[in-house]
PDB file of C-alpha atoms in Angstrom:
ATOM      1  CA  MET C  23      92.178  58.525 120.108  1.00 43.00           C
ATOM      2  CA  ASN C  24      95.905  60.455 120.074  1.00 48.00           C
ATOM      3  CA  THR C  25      96.683  58.720 116.523  1.00 46.00           C
ATOM      4  CA  THR C  26      93.873  59.680 115.283  1.00 45.00           C
ATOM      5  CA  ARG C  27      93.461  63.180 115.910  1.00 43.00           C
ATOM      6  CA  ARG C  28      97.536  62.937 114.501  1.00 46.00           C
ATOM      7  CA  LEU C  29      96.631  61.245 111.332  1.00 40.00           C
ATOM      8  CA  THR C  30      93.679  64.093 110.437  1.00 39.00           C
ATOM      9  CA  SER C  31      95.728  67.105 110.909  1.00 41.00           C
ATOM     10  CA  ILE C  32      98.887  65.585 109.068  1.00 38.00           C
ATOM     11  CA  LEU C  33      95.924  64.980 106.158  1.00 37.00           C
ATOM     12  CA  ALA C  34      94.314  68.554 106.574  1.00 39.00           C
ATOM     13  CA  LEU C  35      98.268  69.794 106.164  1.00 39.00           C
ATOM     14  CA  LEU C  36      98.755  68.046 103.143  1.00 38.00           C
ATOM     15  CA  THR C  37      95.060  68.862 101.759  1.00 37.00           C
ATOM     16  CA  LEU C  38      95.923  72.377 102.009  1.00 40.00           C
ATOM     17  CA  SER C  39      99.529  71.922 101.048  1.00 41.00           C
ATOM     18  CA  LEU C  40      98.193  70.314  97.574  1.00 39.00           C
ATOM     19  CA  THR C  41      95.402  72.270  96.848  1.00 39.00           C
ATOM     20  CA  ALA C  42      97.840  75.547  97.280  1.00 42.00           C
ATOM     21  CA  GLN C  43     100.274  74.200  94.793  1.00 44.00           C
ATOM     22  CA  ALA C  44      97.560  73.454  92.666  1.00 42.00           C
ATOM     23  CA  ALA C  45      96.132  77.061  92.776  1.00 42.00           C
ATOM     24  CA  GLU C  46      99.224  78.297  92.119  1.00 44.00           C
ATOM     25  CA  LYS C  47     100.561  76.190  89.122  1.00 44.00           C
ATOM     26  CA  PRO C  48      99.944  78.273  86.164  1.00 45.00           C
ATOM     27  CA  LYS C  49      97.623  76.007  83.496  1.00 53.00           C
ATOM     28  CA  ALA C  50      99.541  77.802  80.553  1.00 61.00           C
ATOM     29  CA  GLN C  51     102.156  79.570  78.846  1.00 71.00           C
ATOM     30  CA  PRO C  52     100.452  81.969  76.936  1.00 77.00           C
ATOM     31  CA  MET C  53     101.487  81.742  73.222  1.00 82.00           C
ATOM     32  CA  LEU C  54     104.665  83.340  72.267  1.00 90.00           C
ATOM     33  CA  PRO C  55     105.281  85.355  69.628  1.00 87.00           C
ATOM     34  CA  PRO C  56     106.574  83.817  66.610  1.00 87.00           C
ATOM     35  CA  ASP C  57     109.947  85.627  66.185  1.00 92.00           C
ATOM     36  CA  ALA C  58     110.705  85.783  70.325  1.00 95.00           C
ATOM     37  CA  GLN C  59     113.741  84.255  71.439  1.00 96.00           C
ATOM     38  CA  VAL C  60     113.812  82.254  74.333  1.00 97.00           C
ATOM     39  CA  LEU C  61     117.062  82.020  76.023  1.00 98.00           C
ATOM     40  CA  ARG C  62     116.707  79.319  78.704  1.00 98.00           C
ATOM     41  CA  ASP C  63     118.960  78.521  82.108  1.00 98.00           C
ATOM     42  CA  LEU C  64     121.121  81.392  82.369  1.00 98.00           C
ATOM     43  CA  GLU C  65     123.079  81.165  85.512  1.00 98.00           C
ATOM     44  CA  TYR C  66     122.598  84.290  87.444  1.00 98.00           C
ATOM     45  CA  VAL C  67     125.084  83.015  90.310  1.00 98.00           C
ATOM     46  CA  PRO C  68     127.590  81.683  88.315  1.00 95.00           C
ATOM     47  CA  GLY C  69     128.737  78.280  90.104  1.00 95.00           C
ATOM     48  CA  GLY C  70     125.900  78.408  91.974  1.00 97.00           C
ATOM     49  CA  HIS C  71     122.906  75.917  93.190  1.00 98.00           C
ATOM     50  CA  GLU C  72     121.357  74.132  90.462  1.00 98.00           C
ATOM     51  CA  ARG C  73     118.196  76.498  91.254  1.00 98.00           C
ATOM     52  CA  ASN C  74     120.285  79.656  90.422  1.00 98.00           C
ATOM     53  CA  LYS C  75     119.247  79.880  86.453  1.00 98.00           C
ATOM     54  CA  LEU C  76     116.307  81.829  85.007  1.00 98.00           C
ATOM     55  CA  ASP C  77     114.718  81.896  81.555  1.00 98.00           C
ATOM     56  CA  LEU C  78     114.945  84.976  79.371  1.00 98.00           C
ATOM     57  CA  TYR C  79     112.535  86.338  76.889  1.00 98.00           C
ATOM     58  CA  LEU C  80     113.173  88.644  74.377  1.00 98.00           C
ATOM     59  CA  PRO C  81     110.720  90.137  71.599  1.00 96.00           C
ATOM     60  CA  ALA C  82     112.285  90.541  68.086  1.00 92.00           C
ATOM     61  CA  GLY C  83     113.224  93.730  66.357  1.00 87.00           C
ATOM     62  CA  ALA C  84     113.573  96.368  69.894  1.00 89.00           C
ATOM     63  CA  ASP C  85     115.454  99.274  68.691  1.00 89.00           C
ATOM     64  CA  HIS C  86     115.878 100.333  72.101  1.00 95.00           C
ATOM     65  CA  PRO C  87     116.905  98.560  75.687  1.00 98.00           C
ATOM     66  CA  LEU C  88     113.631  97.088  76.740  1.00 98.00           C
ATOM     67  CA  PRO C  89     111.656  96.932  79.933  1.00 98.00           C
ATOM     68  CA  VAL C  90     111.905  94.117  81.999  1.00 98.00           C
ATOM     69  CA  VAL C  91     109.342  92.061  83.802  1.00 98.00           C
ATOM     70  CA  VAL C  92     110.456  89.427  86.022  1.00 99.00           C
ATOM     71  CA  TRP C  93     108.098  86.404  86.909  1.00 98.00           C
ATOM     72  CA  ILE C  94     108.725  84.992  90.071  1.00 98.00           C
ATOM     73  CA  HIS C  95     106.898  81.212  90.214  1.00 98.00           C
ATOM     74  CA  GLY C  96     104.751  79.955  93.978  1.00 98.00           C
ATOM     75  CA  GLY C  97     104.477  76.741  95.025  1.00 97.00           C
ATOM     76  CA  GLY C  98     104.358  77.008  99.067  1.00 98.00           C
ATOM     77  CA  TRP C  99     108.529  78.060  98.708  1.00 98.00           C
ATOM     78  CA  ARG C 100     109.114  74.078  98.472  1.00 98.00           C
ATOM     79  CA  ALA C 101     107.619  73.493  94.913  1.00 98.00           C
ATOM     80  CA  GLY C 102     107.299  75.017  91.422  1.00 97.00           C
ATOM     81  CA  SER C 103     109.008  76.124  88.839  1.00 98.00           C
ATOM     82  CA  LYS C 104     110.071  79.186  86.339  1.00 98.00           C
ATOM     83  CA  ASP C 105     108.463  77.075  82.856  1.00 96.00           C
ATOM     84  CA  ARG C 106     105.227  78.085  81.832  1.00 92.00           C
ATOM     85  CA  CYS C 107     105.360  81.724  83.060  1.00 97.00           C
ATOM     86  CA  PRO C 108     102.051  83.346  82.402  1.00 95.00           C
ATOM     87  CA  ALA C 109     104.102  86.672  81.771  1.00 97.00           C
ATOM     88  CA  VAL C 110     105.310  86.069  78.809  1.00 97.00           C
ATOM     89  CA  GLY C 111     102.394  87.710  77.014  1.00 95.00           C
ATOM     90  CA  LEU C 112     104.116  91.073  77.674  1.00 97.00           C
ATOM     91  CA  LEU C 113     106.391  90.679  75.030  1.00 97.00           C
ATOM     92  CA  ARG C 114     103.772  91.453  72.963  1.00 96.00           C
ATOM     93  CA  LYS C 115     103.586  94.932  74.434  1.00 97.00           C
ATOM     94  CA  GLY C 116     107.417  95.787  74.422  1.00 97.00           C
ATOM     95  CA  PHE C 117     108.921  93.766  77.571  1.00 98.00           C
ATOM     96  CA  ALA C 118     112.100  91.162  77.512  1.00 98.00           C
ATOM     97  CA  VAL C 119     110.407  89.384  80.358  1.00 98.00           C
ATOM     98  CA  ALA C 120     112.216  87.013  82.887  1.00 98.00           C
ATOM     99  CA  SER C 121     111.018  83.930  84.536  1.00 98.00           C
ATOM    100  CA  VAL C 122     113.140  82.997  87.982  1.00 98.00           C
ATOM    101  CA  ASN C 123     113.869  80.330  89.832  1.00 98.00           C
ATOM    102  CA  TYR C 124     115.490  80.185  93.489  1.00 98.00           C
ATOM    103  CA  ARG C 125     116.427  77.735  96.076  1.00 98.00           C
ATOM    104  CA  LEU C 126     113.008  76.274  98.131  1.00 98.00           C
ATOM    105  CA  SER C 127     112.956  75.520 101.643  1.00 98.00           C
ATOM    106  CA  GLN C 128     114.024  72.389 101.341  1.00 98.00           C
ATOM    107  CA  HIS C 129     117.154  73.325  99.904  1.00 98.00           C
ATOM    108  CA  ALA C 130     117.679  76.025 102.129  1.00 98.00           C
ATOM    109  CA  PRO C 131     115.736  78.404 104.627  1.00 98.00           C
ATOM    110  CA  PHE C 132     115.013  81.797 104.881  1.00 98.00           C
ATOM    111  CA  PRO C 133     116.362  84.034 103.245  1.00 98.00           C
ATOM    112  CA  ALA C 134     118.073  81.873 100.596  1.00 98.00           C
ATOM    113  CA  GLN C 135     115.589  82.531  98.722  1.00 98.00           C
ATOM    114  CA  ILE C 136     115.037  86.683  98.741  1.00 98.00           C
ATOM    115  CA  GLU C 137     118.908  86.355  98.458  1.00 98.00           C
ATOM    116  CA  ASP C 138     118.456  84.816  94.935  1.00 98.00           C
ATOM    117  CA  CYS C 139     115.537  86.910  93.558  1.00 98.00           C
ATOM    118  CA  LYS C 140     118.038  89.753  94.165  1.00 98.00           C
ATOM    119  CA  ALA C 141     120.737  88.262  92.815  1.00 98.00           C
ATOM    120  CA  ALA C 142     118.465  87.523  89.544  1.00 98.00           C
ATOM    121  CA  ILE C 143     117.536  91.012  89.430  1.00 98.00           C
ATOM    122  CA  ARG C 144     121.052  92.150  90.167  1.00 98.00           C
ATOM    123  CA  TRP C 145     122.315  90.174  87.047  1.00 98.00           C
ATOM    124  CA  LEU C 146     119.765  91.257  85.024  1.00 98.00           C
ATOM    125  CA  ARG C 147     121.146  94.753  85.635  1.00 98.00           C
ATOM    126  CA  ALA C 148     125.017  92.912  85.137  1.00 98.00           C
ATOM    127  CA  ASN C 149     124.204  91.911  81.844  1.00 98.00           C
ATOM    128  CA  ALA C 150     121.376  94.508  80.441  1.00 98.00           C
ATOM    129  CA  LYS C 151     123.763  96.218  77.709  1.00 98.00           C
ATOM    130  CA  LYS C 152     124.146  92.025  76.192  1.00 98.00           C
ATOM    131  CA  TYR C 153     120.591  91.655  76.442  1.00 98.00           C
ATOM    132  CA  ASN C 154     119.196  94.629  75.320  1.00 98.00           C
ATOM    133  CA  LEU C 155     117.645  95.732  78.467  1.00 98.00           C
ATOM    134  CA  ASP C 156     117.100  98.793  80.374  1.00 98.00           C
ATOM    135  CA  PRO C 157     119.010  98.447  83.790  1.00 98.00           C
ATOM    136  CA  ASN C 158     116.652 101.507  85.337  1.00 98.00           C
ATOM    137  CA  HIS C 159     113.215  99.634  84.599  1.00 98.00           C
ATOM    138  CA  ILE C 160     112.545  96.242  86.183  1.00 98.00           C
ATOM    139  CA  GLY C 161     109.252  95.553  87.670  1.00 98.00           C
ATOM    140  CA  VAL C 162     108.350  91.811  89.025  1.00 99.00           C
ATOM    141  CA  TRP C 163     105.311  89.698  89.479  1.00 98.00           C
ATOM    142  CA  GLY C 164     104.038  86.720  91.362  1.00 98.00           C
ATOM    143  CA  GLY C 165     101.678  84.681  92.660  1.00 98.00           C
ATOM    144  CA  SER C 166     101.382  83.153  96.416  1.00 98.00           C
ATOM    145  CA  ALA C 167     104.929  82.398  97.910  1.00 98.00           C
ATOM    146  CA  GLY C 168     105.752  84.582  95.023  1.00 98.00           C
ATOM    147  CA  GLY C 169     103.689  87.205  95.742  1.00 98.00           C
ATOM    148  CA  HIS C 170     105.628  86.887  98.940  1.00 98.00           C
ATOM    149  CA  LEU C 171     108.974  87.523  97.475  1.00 99.00           C
ATOM    150  CA  VAL C 172     107.872  89.881  94.737  1.00 98.00           C
ATOM    151  CA  ALA C 173     106.410  92.185  97.714  1.00 98.00           C
ATOM    152  CA  LEU C 174     109.849  91.762  99.666  1.00 98.00           C
ATOM    153  CA  LEU C 175     111.630  92.806  96.919  1.00 98.00           C
ATOM    154  CA  GLY C 176     109.609  96.066  96.736  1.00 98.00           C
ATOM    155  CA  THR C 177     110.020  97.201 100.352  1.00 98.00           C
ATOM    156  CA  SER C 178     113.361  95.420 100.948  1.00 98.00           C
ATOM    157  CA  GLY C 179     115.017  96.956  98.160  1.00 94.00           C
ATOM    158  CA  ASP C 180     117.789  98.850 100.471  1.00 81.00           C
ATOM    159  CA  VAL C 181     117.863  96.289 102.976  1.00 95.00           C
ATOM    160  CA  LYS C 182     121.696  94.711 102.940  1.00 96.00           C
ATOM    161  CA  GLN C 183     121.199  91.930 105.612  1.00 96.00           C
ATOM    162  CA  LEU C 184     118.513  90.264 102.780  1.00 98.00           C
ATOM    163  CA  GLU C 185     120.928  91.017  99.900  1.00 98.00           C
ATOM    164  CA  GLY C 186     123.367  87.892 100.171  1.00 97.00           C
ATOM    165  CA  LYS C 187     126.862  87.453  99.563  1.00 96.00           C
ATOM    166  CA  SER C 188     126.629  86.152  95.651  1.00 95.00           C
ATOM    167  CA  GLY C 189     126.078  87.355  92.137  1.00 95.00           C
ATOM    168  CA  ASP C 190     126.901  90.790  90.781  1.00 97.00           C
ATOM    169  CA  LEU C 191     127.207  92.713  94.143  1.00 97.00           C
ATOM    170  CA  ASP C 192     128.092  95.812  92.434  1.00 97.00           C
ATOM    171  CA  GLN C 193     124.260  95.733  90.942  1.00 98.00           C
ATOM    172  CA  SER C 194     121.445  97.569  92.500  1.00 98.00           C
ATOM    173  CA  SER C 195     118.861  94.987  93.771  1.00 98.00           C
ATOM    174  CA  ARG C 196     115.485  97.526  93.884  1.00 98.00           C
ATOM    175  CA  VAL C 197     112.729  97.112  91.618  1.00 98.00           C
ATOM    176  CA  GLN C 198     110.366  99.788  89.749  1.00 98.00           C
ATOM    177  CA  CYS C 199     107.315  98.518  90.616  1.00 99.00           C
ATOM    178  CA  VAL C 200     105.443  95.310  91.931  1.00 99.00           C
ATOM    179  CA  VAL C 201     102.509  93.387  91.110  1.00 98.00           C
ATOM    180  CA  ASP C 202     101.735  90.855  94.170  1.00 98.00           C
ATOM    181  CA  PHE C 203      98.946  88.043  93.516  1.00 98.00           C
ATOM    182  CA  PHE C 204      97.468  86.752  96.978  1.00 98.00           C
ATOM    183  CA  GLY C 205     101.700  86.836  98.708  1.00 98.00           C
ATOM    184  CA  PRO C 206     101.957  86.569 102.631  1.00 98.00           C
ATOM    185  CA  THR C 207     102.777  89.846 104.106  1.00 98.00           C
ATOM    186  CA  ASP C 208     102.727  89.459 107.755  1.00 98.00           C
ATOM    187  CA  LEU C 209     104.684  86.147 108.362  1.00 98.00           C
ATOM    188  CA  THR C 210     103.930  86.689 112.385  1.00 97.00           C
ATOM    189  CA  ARG C 211     100.028  86.813 111.532  1.00 95.00           C
ATOM    190  CA  VAL C 212      99.124  84.001 109.028  1.00 94.00           C
ATOM    191  CA  SER C 213      96.701  81.433 110.215  1.00 89.00           C
ATOM    192  CA  PRO C 214      96.955  79.364 112.959  1.00 90.00           C
ATOM    193  CA  GLN C 215      97.469  76.299 110.882  1.00 90.00           C
ATOM    194  CA  GLN C 216     100.627  77.642 109.836  1.00 94.00           C
ATOM    195  CA  ASN C 217     102.376  77.068 113.772  1.00 93.00           C
ATOM    196  CA  LYS C 218     102.838  73.750 112.566  1.00 95.00           C
ATOM    197  CA  PRO C 219     106.245  72.683 112.448  1.00 96.00           C
ATOM    198  CA  ASP C 220     105.220  70.736 108.384  1.00 96.00           C
ATOM    199  CA  SER C 221     103.848  73.997 107.538  1.00 97.00           C
ATOM    200  CA  PRO C 222     105.201  76.238 104.444  1.00 97.00           C
ATOM    201  CA  VAL C 223     105.690  79.210 106.736  1.00 98.00           C
ATOM    202  CA  SER C 224     107.695  76.977 109.218  1.00 98.00           C
ATOM    203  CA  LEU C 225     109.654  74.986 106.408  1.00 98.00           C
ATOM    204  CA  LEU C 226     110.424  78.232 105.006  1.00 98.00           C
ATOM    205  CA  LEU C 227     112.017  79.471 108.340  1.00 98.00           C
ATOM    206  CA  GLY C 228     113.906  76.365 109.317  1.00 98.00           C
ATOM    207  CA  GLY C 229     111.836  75.344 112.234  1.00 97.00           C
ATOM    208  CA  PRO C 230     108.271  75.945 114.315  1.00 97.00           C
ATOM    209  CA  LEU C 231     106.585  79.298 113.781  1.00 97.00           C
ATOM    210  CA  PRO C 232     106.429  80.552 117.256  1.00 96.00           C
ATOM    211  CA  GLU C 233     110.077  79.377 117.592  1.00 97.00           C
ATOM    212  CA  LYS C 234     110.940  81.627 114.533  1.00 97.00           C
ATOM    213  CA  LYS C 235     109.116  84.734 115.724  1.00 96.00           C
ATOM    214  CA  GLU C 236     112.194  86.638 115.001  1.00 98.00           C
ATOM    215  CA  LEU C 237     112.911  85.149 111.845  1.00 98.00           C
ATOM    216  CA  ALA C 238     109.332  85.492 110.640  1.00 98.00           C
ATOM    217  CA  VAL C 239     109.552  89.481 111.045  1.00 98.00           C
ATOM    218  CA  LYS C 240     112.708  89.702 109.007  1.00 98.00           C
ATOM    219  CA  ALA C 241     110.739  87.572 106.030  1.00 98.00           C
ATOM    220  CA  SER C 242     107.478  89.543 105.967  1.00 98.00           C
ATOM    221  CA  PRO C 243     107.747  92.845 103.731  1.00 98.00           C
ATOM    222  CA  VAL C 244     105.203  94.388 105.761  1.00 98.00           C
ATOM    223  CA  THR C 245     108.690  94.874 108.156  1.00 98.00           C
ATOM    224  CA  TYR C 246     110.481  97.296 105.435  1.00 98.00           C
ATOM    225  CA  ILE C 247     108.022  99.181 104.082  1.00 98.00           C
ATOM    226  CA  THR C 248     109.171 103.550 103.381  1.00 97.00           C
ATOM    227  CA  LYS C 249     108.124 106.373 101.626  1.00 97.00           C
ATOM    228  CA  ASP C 250     110.440 105.814  98.767  1.00 97.00           C
ATOM    229  CA  ASP C 251     109.230 102.083  98.069  1.00 98.00           C
ATOM    230  CA  PRO C 252     107.856 101.742  94.559  1.00 98.00           C
ATOM    231  CA  PRO C 253     104.093 101.082  92.841  1.00 98.00           C
ATOM    232  CA  PHE C 254     102.111  97.779  93.962  1.00 99.00           C
ATOM    233  CA  LEU C 255      99.359  96.580  92.176  1.00 99.00           C
ATOM    234  CA  ILE C 256      97.585  93.621  94.711  1.00 98.00           C
ATOM    235  CA  LEU C 257      95.481  91.120  93.837  1.00 98.00           C
ATOM    236  CA  HIS C 258      93.618  88.993  96.244  1.00 98.00           C
ATOM    237  CA  GLY C 259      90.838  86.449  96.069  1.00 98.00           C
ATOM    238  CA  ASP C 260      87.881  87.200  98.962  1.00 97.00           C
ATOM    239  CA  GLN C 261      87.337  83.641  99.152  1.00 97.00           C
ATOM    240  CA  ASP C 262      90.948  82.900  99.560  1.00 97.00           C
ATOM    241  CA  ASP C 263      91.558  80.029 102.880  1.00 95.00           C
ATOM    242  CA  VAL C 264      95.151  79.180 102.034  1.00 95.00           C
ATOM    243  CA  VAL C 265      96.490  83.242 102.439  1.00 97.00           C
ATOM    244  CA  PRO C 266      93.966  84.719 103.903  1.00 96.00           C
ATOM    245  CA  ILE C 267      92.329  88.371 101.949  1.00 98.00           C
ATOM    246  CA  ASN C 268      93.949  90.045 105.635  1.00 98.00           C
ATOM    247  CA  GLN C 269      96.865  89.430 104.471  1.00 98.00           C
ATOM    248  CA  SER C 270      97.175  91.827 101.449  1.00 98.00           C
ATOM    249  CA  GLU C 271      94.723  94.427 103.275  1.00 98.00           C
ATOM    250  CA  LEU C 272      97.853  94.672 105.928  1.00 98.00           C
ATOM    251  CA  LEU C 273      99.950  95.358 103.169  1.00 98.00           C
ATOM    252  CA  ASP C 274      98.075  97.933 101.441  1.00 98.00           C
ATOM    253  CA  GLU C 275      97.173 100.068 104.343  1.00 98.00           C
ATOM    254  CA  ALA C 276     100.880 100.274 105.257  1.00 98.00           C
ATOM    255  CA  LEU C 277     101.631 101.011 102.028  1.00 98.00           C
ATOM    256  CA  ARG C 278      99.444 103.794 102.118  1.00 98.00           C
ATOM    257  CA  LYS C 279      99.995 104.597 105.745  1.00 98.00           C
ATOM    258  CA  ALA C 280     104.140 105.162 104.867  1.00 98.00           C
ATOM    259  CA  GLY C 281     102.711 107.305 101.129  1.00 98.00           C
ATOM    260  CA  VAL C 282     103.670 104.539  98.389  1.00 98.00           C
ATOM    261  CA  ASP C 283     101.073 104.448  95.463  1.00 98.00           C
ATOM    262  CA  CYS C 284      99.410 101.669  95.897  1.00 98.00           C
ATOM    263  CA  THR C 285      96.374  99.511  94.022  1.00 98.00           C
ATOM    264  CA  PHE C 286      94.760  96.998  95.909  1.00 98.00           C
ATOM    265  CA  ILE C 287      91.985  94.944  93.695  1.00 98.00           C
ATOM    266  CA  ARG C 288      89.761  92.369  95.526  1.00 98.00           C
ATOM    267  CA  VAL C 289      88.835  89.559  93.299  1.00 98.00           C
ATOM    268  CA  THR C 290      85.263  88.252  94.618  1.00 96.00           C
ATOM    269  CA  GLY C 291      84.097  85.010  94.397  1.00 96.00           C
ATOM    270  CA  ASN C 292      88.099  83.880  93.832  1.00 97.00           C
ATOM    271  CA  GLY C 293      89.640  81.796  96.305  1.00 97.00           C
ATOM    272  CA  HIS C 294      93.737  81.244  95.971  1.00 97.00           C
ATOM    273  CA  GLY C 295      94.070  82.138  92.456  1.00 95.00           C
ATOM    274  CA  GLY C 296      91.181  81.383  89.876  1.00 92.00           C
ATOM    275  CA  PRO C 297      90.189  82.252  86.543  1.00 91.00           C
ATOM    276  CA  ASP C 298      89.408  86.098  87.359  1.00 96.00           C
ATOM    277  CA  PHE C 299      92.902  87.251  87.924  1.00 97.00           C
ATOM    278  CA  LEU C 300      93.560  86.863  84.380  1.00 95.00           C
ATOM    279  CA  ALA C 301      90.420  87.945  82.938  1.00 96.00           C
ATOM    280  CA  PRO C 302      90.667  90.767  80.408  1.00 96.00           C
ATOM    281  CA  LYS C 303      89.806  93.862  82.950  1.00 97.00           C
ATOM    282  CA  ASN C 304      92.370  92.826  85.218  1.00 98.00           C
ATOM    283  CA  ARG C 305      94.752  91.888  82.441  1.00 97.00           C
ATOM    284  CA  LYS C 306      94.351  94.969  81.235  1.00 98.00           C
ATOM    285  CA  THR C 307      94.996  96.794  84.161  1.00 98.00           C
ATOM    286  CA  ILE C 308      97.877  94.993  85.155  1.00 98.00           C
ATOM    287  CA  VAL C 309      99.639  95.950  81.562  1.00 98.00           C
ATOM    288  CA  GLU C 310      98.685  99.338  81.797  1.00 98.00           C
ATOM    289  CA  PHE C 311     100.052  99.034  85.420  1.00 98.00           C
ATOM    290  CA  PHE C 312     103.765  97.953  83.680  1.00 98.00           C
ATOM    291  CA  GLU C 313     103.199 100.608  81.207  1.00 98.00           C
ATOM    292  CA  LYS C 314     103.229 103.442  83.690  1.00 98.00           C
ATOM    293  CA  HIS C 315     105.800 102.542  85.567  1.00 98.00           C
ATOM    294  CA  LEU C 316     108.415 101.097  82.763  1.00 98.00           C
ATOM    295  CA  LYS C 317     107.710 102.656  80.061  1.00 94.00           C
TER     296      LYS C 317
END
């Protein structure tokens, strides 16, 4: 009987993980402008891990430094890739776009993931003149695990313990705005399923969540909120059974309480991702948000 229960539990967790990875995986990359410049596999930590690379997309003919939108992929912190970046459509609106790989939980536990994302932001600033980028206008966008990491970039811009020790440490990792798609925000208040040793959150933390509560606090974007955090745009499906919508509600409430500019959109009838997240109305809201805060 105990064996049956264990097998049932393992199958349930596997199904949850596969569902999350499928939902977080961009189905297709928007078409690039024909004259766009694409620079792939740029090392943002020279000599670092094989995942410490990003792709940089540049529109042609810019006569001024370009604002940058950085895409951080999802995948439960243990899958996913910088390929098929859904943000490249912003090239047509006059943005440069960077898509970042980072170390996954099987490579290193937290805080490796946020250290890599911060190193990528610092690299973009350090190389701004080389690629005609505006170092003072960098926004971030990500979904699920990527949503967690962009939210953490937004709230922990001045937190030295999350900076790491590699890559352009003389530069700032602060960002100027955040678009968060259904990211976990308080890892101490996730669903009970995440208490399992092989859950995505437990694997991120390097051990069962109940034994890693202090690290879970350190990994939570809500921990670091201050009044000088950048503006947030949050989208979350009201039928999400992977990352419950209350995770975004917690972040929205905490940001507003601190006096941070935050817009929260409940995507009705959608789960962990779905077609309505990039429906014309939401796409327009995202573009206008980046234009307002980065241009």
